[in-house]
PDB file of C-alpha atoms and ligand atoms in Angstrom:
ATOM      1  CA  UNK A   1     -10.694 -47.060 -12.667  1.00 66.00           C
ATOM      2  CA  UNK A   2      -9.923 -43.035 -12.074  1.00 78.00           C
ATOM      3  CA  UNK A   3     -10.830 -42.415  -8.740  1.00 78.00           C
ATOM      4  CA  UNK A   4     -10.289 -38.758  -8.663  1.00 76.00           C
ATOM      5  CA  UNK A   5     -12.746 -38.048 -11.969  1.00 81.00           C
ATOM      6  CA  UNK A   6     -15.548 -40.697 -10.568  1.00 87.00           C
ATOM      7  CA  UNK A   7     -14.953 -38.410  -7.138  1.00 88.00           C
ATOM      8  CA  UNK A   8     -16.005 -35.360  -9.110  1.00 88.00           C
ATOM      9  CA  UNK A   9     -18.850 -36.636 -11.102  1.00 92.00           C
ATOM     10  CA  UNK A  10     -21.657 -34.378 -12.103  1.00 94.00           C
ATOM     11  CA  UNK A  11     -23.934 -36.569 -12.406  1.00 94.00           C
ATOM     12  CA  UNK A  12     -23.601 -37.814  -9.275  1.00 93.00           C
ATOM     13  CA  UNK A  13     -22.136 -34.937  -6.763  1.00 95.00           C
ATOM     14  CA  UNK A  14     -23.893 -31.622  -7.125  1.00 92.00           C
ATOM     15  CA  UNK A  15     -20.980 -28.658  -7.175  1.00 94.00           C
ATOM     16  CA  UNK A  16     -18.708 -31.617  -7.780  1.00 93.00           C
ATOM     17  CA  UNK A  17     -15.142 -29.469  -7.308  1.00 88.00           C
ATOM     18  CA  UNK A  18     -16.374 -27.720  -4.023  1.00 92.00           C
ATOM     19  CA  UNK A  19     -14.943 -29.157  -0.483  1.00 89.00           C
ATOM     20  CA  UNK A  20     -17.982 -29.987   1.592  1.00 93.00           C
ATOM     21  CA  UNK A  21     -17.296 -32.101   4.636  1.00 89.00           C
ATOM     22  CA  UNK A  22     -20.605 -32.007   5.150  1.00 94.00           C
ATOM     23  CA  UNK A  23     -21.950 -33.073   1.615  1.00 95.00           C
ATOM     24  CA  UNK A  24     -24.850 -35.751   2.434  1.00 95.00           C
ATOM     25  CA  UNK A  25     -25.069 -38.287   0.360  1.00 93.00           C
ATOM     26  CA  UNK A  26     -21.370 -38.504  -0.625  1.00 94.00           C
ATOM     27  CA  UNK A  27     -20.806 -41.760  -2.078  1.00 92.00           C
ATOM     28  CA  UNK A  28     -17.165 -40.806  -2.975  1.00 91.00           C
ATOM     29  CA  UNK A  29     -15.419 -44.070  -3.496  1.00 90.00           C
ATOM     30  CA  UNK A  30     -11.581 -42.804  -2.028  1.00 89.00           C
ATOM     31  CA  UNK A  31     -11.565 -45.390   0.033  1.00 92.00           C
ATOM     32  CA  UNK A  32     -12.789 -48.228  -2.531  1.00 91.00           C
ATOM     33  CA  UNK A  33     -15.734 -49.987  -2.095  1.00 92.00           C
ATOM     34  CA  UNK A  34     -17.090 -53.373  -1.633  1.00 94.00           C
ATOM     35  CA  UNK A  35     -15.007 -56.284  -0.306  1.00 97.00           C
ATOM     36  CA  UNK A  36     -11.656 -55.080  -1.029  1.00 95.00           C
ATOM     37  CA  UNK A  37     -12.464 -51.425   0.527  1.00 96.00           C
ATOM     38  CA  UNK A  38      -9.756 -50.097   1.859  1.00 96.00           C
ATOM     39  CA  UNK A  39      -9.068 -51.889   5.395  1.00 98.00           C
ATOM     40  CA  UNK A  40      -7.532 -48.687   6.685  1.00 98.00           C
ATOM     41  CA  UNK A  41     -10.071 -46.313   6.012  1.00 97.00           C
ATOM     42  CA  UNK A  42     -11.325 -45.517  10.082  1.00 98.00           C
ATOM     43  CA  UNK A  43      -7.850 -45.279  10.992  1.00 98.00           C
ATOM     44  CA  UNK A  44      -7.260 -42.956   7.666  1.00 97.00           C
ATOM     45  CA  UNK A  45     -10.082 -40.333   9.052  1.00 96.00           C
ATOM     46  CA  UNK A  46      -8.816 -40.718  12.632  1.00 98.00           C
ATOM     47  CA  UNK A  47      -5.869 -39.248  11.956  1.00 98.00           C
ATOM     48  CA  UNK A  48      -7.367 -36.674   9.160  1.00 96.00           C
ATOM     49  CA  UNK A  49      -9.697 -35.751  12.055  1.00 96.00           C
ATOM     50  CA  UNK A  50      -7.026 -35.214  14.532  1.00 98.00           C
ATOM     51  CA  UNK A  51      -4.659 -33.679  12.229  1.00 97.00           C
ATOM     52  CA  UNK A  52      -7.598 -30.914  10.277  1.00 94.00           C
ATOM     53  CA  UNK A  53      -8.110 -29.947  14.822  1.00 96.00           C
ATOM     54  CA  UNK A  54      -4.765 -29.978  15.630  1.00 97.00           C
ATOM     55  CA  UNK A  55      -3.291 -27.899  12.726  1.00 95.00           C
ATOM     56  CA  UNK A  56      -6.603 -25.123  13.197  1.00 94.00           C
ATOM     57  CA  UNK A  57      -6.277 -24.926  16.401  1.00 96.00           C
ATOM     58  CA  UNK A  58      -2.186 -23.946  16.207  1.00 95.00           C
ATOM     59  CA  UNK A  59      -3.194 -21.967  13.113  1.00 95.00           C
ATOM     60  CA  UNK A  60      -6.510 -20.591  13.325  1.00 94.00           C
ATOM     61  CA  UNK A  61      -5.937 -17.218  10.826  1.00 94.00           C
ATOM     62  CA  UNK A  62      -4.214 -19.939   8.433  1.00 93.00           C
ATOM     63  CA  UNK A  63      -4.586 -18.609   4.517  1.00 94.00           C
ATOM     64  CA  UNK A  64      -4.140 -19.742   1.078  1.00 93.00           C
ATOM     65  CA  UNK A  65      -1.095 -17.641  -0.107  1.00 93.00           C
ATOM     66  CA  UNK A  66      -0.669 -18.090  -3.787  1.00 93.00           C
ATOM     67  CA  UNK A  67      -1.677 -20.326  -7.052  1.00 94.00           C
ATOM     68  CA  UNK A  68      -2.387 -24.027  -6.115  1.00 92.00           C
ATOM     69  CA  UNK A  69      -0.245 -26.598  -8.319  1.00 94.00           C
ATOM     70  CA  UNK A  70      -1.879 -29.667  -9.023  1.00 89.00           C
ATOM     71  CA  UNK A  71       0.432 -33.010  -9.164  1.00 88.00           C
ATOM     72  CA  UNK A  72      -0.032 -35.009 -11.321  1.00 79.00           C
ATOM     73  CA  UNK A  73      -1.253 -38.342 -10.307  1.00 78.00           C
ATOM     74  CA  UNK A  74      -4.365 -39.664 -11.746  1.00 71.00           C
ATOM     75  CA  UNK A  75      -5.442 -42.293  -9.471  1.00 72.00           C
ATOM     76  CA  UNK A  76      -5.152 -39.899  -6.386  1.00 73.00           C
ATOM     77  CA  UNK A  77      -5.661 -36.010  -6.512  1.00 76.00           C
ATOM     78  CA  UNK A  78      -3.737 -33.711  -4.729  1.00 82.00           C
ATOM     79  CA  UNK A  79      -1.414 -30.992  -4.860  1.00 90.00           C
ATOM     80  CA  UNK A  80       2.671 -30.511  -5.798  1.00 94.00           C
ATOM     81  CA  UNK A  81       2.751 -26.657  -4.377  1.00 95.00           C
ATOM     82  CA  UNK A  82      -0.059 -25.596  -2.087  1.00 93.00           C
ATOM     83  CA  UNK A  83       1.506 -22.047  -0.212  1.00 95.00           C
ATOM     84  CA  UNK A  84      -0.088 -20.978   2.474  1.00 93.00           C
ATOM     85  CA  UNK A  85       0.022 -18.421   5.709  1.00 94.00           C
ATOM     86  CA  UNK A  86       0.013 -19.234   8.835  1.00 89.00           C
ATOM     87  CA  UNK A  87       1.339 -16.426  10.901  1.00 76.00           C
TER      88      UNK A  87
HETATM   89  C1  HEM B   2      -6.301 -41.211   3.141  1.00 64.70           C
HETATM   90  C2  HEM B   2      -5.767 -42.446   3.298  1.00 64.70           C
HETATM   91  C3  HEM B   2      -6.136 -43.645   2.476  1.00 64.70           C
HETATM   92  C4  HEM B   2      -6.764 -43.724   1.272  1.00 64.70           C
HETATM   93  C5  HEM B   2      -7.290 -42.586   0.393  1.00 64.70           C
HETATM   94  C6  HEM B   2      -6.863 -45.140   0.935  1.00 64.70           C
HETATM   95  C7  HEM B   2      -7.460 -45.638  -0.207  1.00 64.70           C
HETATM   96  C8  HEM B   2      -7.607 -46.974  -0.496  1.00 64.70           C
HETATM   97  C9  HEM B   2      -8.309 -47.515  -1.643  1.00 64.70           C
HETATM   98  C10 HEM B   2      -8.975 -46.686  -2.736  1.00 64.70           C
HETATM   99  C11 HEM B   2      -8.263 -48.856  -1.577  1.00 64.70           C
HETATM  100  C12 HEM B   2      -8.903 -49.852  -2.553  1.00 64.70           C
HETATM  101  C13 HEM B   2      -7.924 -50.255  -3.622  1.00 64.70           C
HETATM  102  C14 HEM B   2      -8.588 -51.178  -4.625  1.00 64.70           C
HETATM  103  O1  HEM B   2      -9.801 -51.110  -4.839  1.00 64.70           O
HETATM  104  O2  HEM B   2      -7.873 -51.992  -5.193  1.00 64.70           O
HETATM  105  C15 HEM B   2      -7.517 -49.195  -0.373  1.00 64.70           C
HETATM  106  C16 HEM B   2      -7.235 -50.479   0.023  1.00 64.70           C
HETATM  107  C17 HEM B   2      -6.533 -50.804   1.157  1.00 64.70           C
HETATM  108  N1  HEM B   2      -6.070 -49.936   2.110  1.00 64.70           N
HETATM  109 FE1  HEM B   2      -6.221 -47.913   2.063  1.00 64.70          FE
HETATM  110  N2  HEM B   2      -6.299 -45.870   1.949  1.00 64.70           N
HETATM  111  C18 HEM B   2      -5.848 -45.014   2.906  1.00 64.70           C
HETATM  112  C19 HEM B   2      -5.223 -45.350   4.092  1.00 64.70           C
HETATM  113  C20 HEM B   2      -4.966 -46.630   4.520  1.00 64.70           C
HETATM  114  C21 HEM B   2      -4.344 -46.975   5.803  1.00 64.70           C
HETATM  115  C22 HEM B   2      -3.937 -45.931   6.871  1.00 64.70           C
HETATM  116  C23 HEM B   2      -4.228 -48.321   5.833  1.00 64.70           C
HETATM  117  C24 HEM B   2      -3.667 -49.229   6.888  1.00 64.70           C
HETATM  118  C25 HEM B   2      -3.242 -48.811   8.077  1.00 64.70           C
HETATM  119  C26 HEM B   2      -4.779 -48.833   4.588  1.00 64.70           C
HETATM  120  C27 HEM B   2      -4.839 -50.164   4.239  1.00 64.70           C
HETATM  121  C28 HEM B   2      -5.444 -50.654   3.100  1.00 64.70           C
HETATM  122  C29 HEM B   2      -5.506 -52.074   2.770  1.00 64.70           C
HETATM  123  C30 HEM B   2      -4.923 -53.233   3.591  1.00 64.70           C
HETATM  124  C31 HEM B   2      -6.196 -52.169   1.553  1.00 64.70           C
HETATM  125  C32 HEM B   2      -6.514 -53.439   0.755  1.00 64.70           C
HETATM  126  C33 HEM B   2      -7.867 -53.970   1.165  1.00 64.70           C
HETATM  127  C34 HEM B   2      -8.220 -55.215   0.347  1.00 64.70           C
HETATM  128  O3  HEM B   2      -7.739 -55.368  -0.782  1.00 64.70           O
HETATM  129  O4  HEM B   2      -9.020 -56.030   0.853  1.00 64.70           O
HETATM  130  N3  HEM B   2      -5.212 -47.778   3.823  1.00 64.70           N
HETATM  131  N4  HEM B   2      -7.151 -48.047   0.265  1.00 64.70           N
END
């Protein structure tokens, strides 16, 4: 299964490609689902939580600074170049 398309579903996410933390519903299925769901998922958003506060708070007037480079992994999406300021 492609997690990263059934993530950005039309049909079931409205604005599908548009970060909203605050999207409600969001049945995203990153962390799996069911009984094998991933096992580290509270500890995953933990430290996603207190990373996202940490690095805004030493950064606040942080910027994208130039064209995004997707990788290339299907399974997970993310990013091979992602420049940014954060003078
Ligand atoms: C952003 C971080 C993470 C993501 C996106 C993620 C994602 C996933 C996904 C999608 C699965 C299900 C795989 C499947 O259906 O076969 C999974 C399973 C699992 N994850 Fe994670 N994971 C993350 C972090 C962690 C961490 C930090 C731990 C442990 C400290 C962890 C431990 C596990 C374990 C043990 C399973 C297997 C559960 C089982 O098969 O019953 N994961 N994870």
């Amino acid at each position: 299964m492609c997690i990263g398309a059934a993530n950005r579903d039309p049909a079931q996410f409205a604005d599908p490609d548009r970060l909203d933390l605050t999207r409600d519903p969001n049945r995203h299925i990153a962390f799996g689902s069911g009984i094998h769901a991933c096992a580290g998922m509270n500890l995953a958003r933990l430290e996603a939580r207190v990373a996202l506060i940490r690095f805004l708070a030493r950064f606040p007037s942080y910027a994208l600074g130039g064209d995004a480079v997707r990788g290339g992994r299907a399974r997970f999406r993310g990013f091979l170049h992602l420049p940014a300021r954060v003078a």
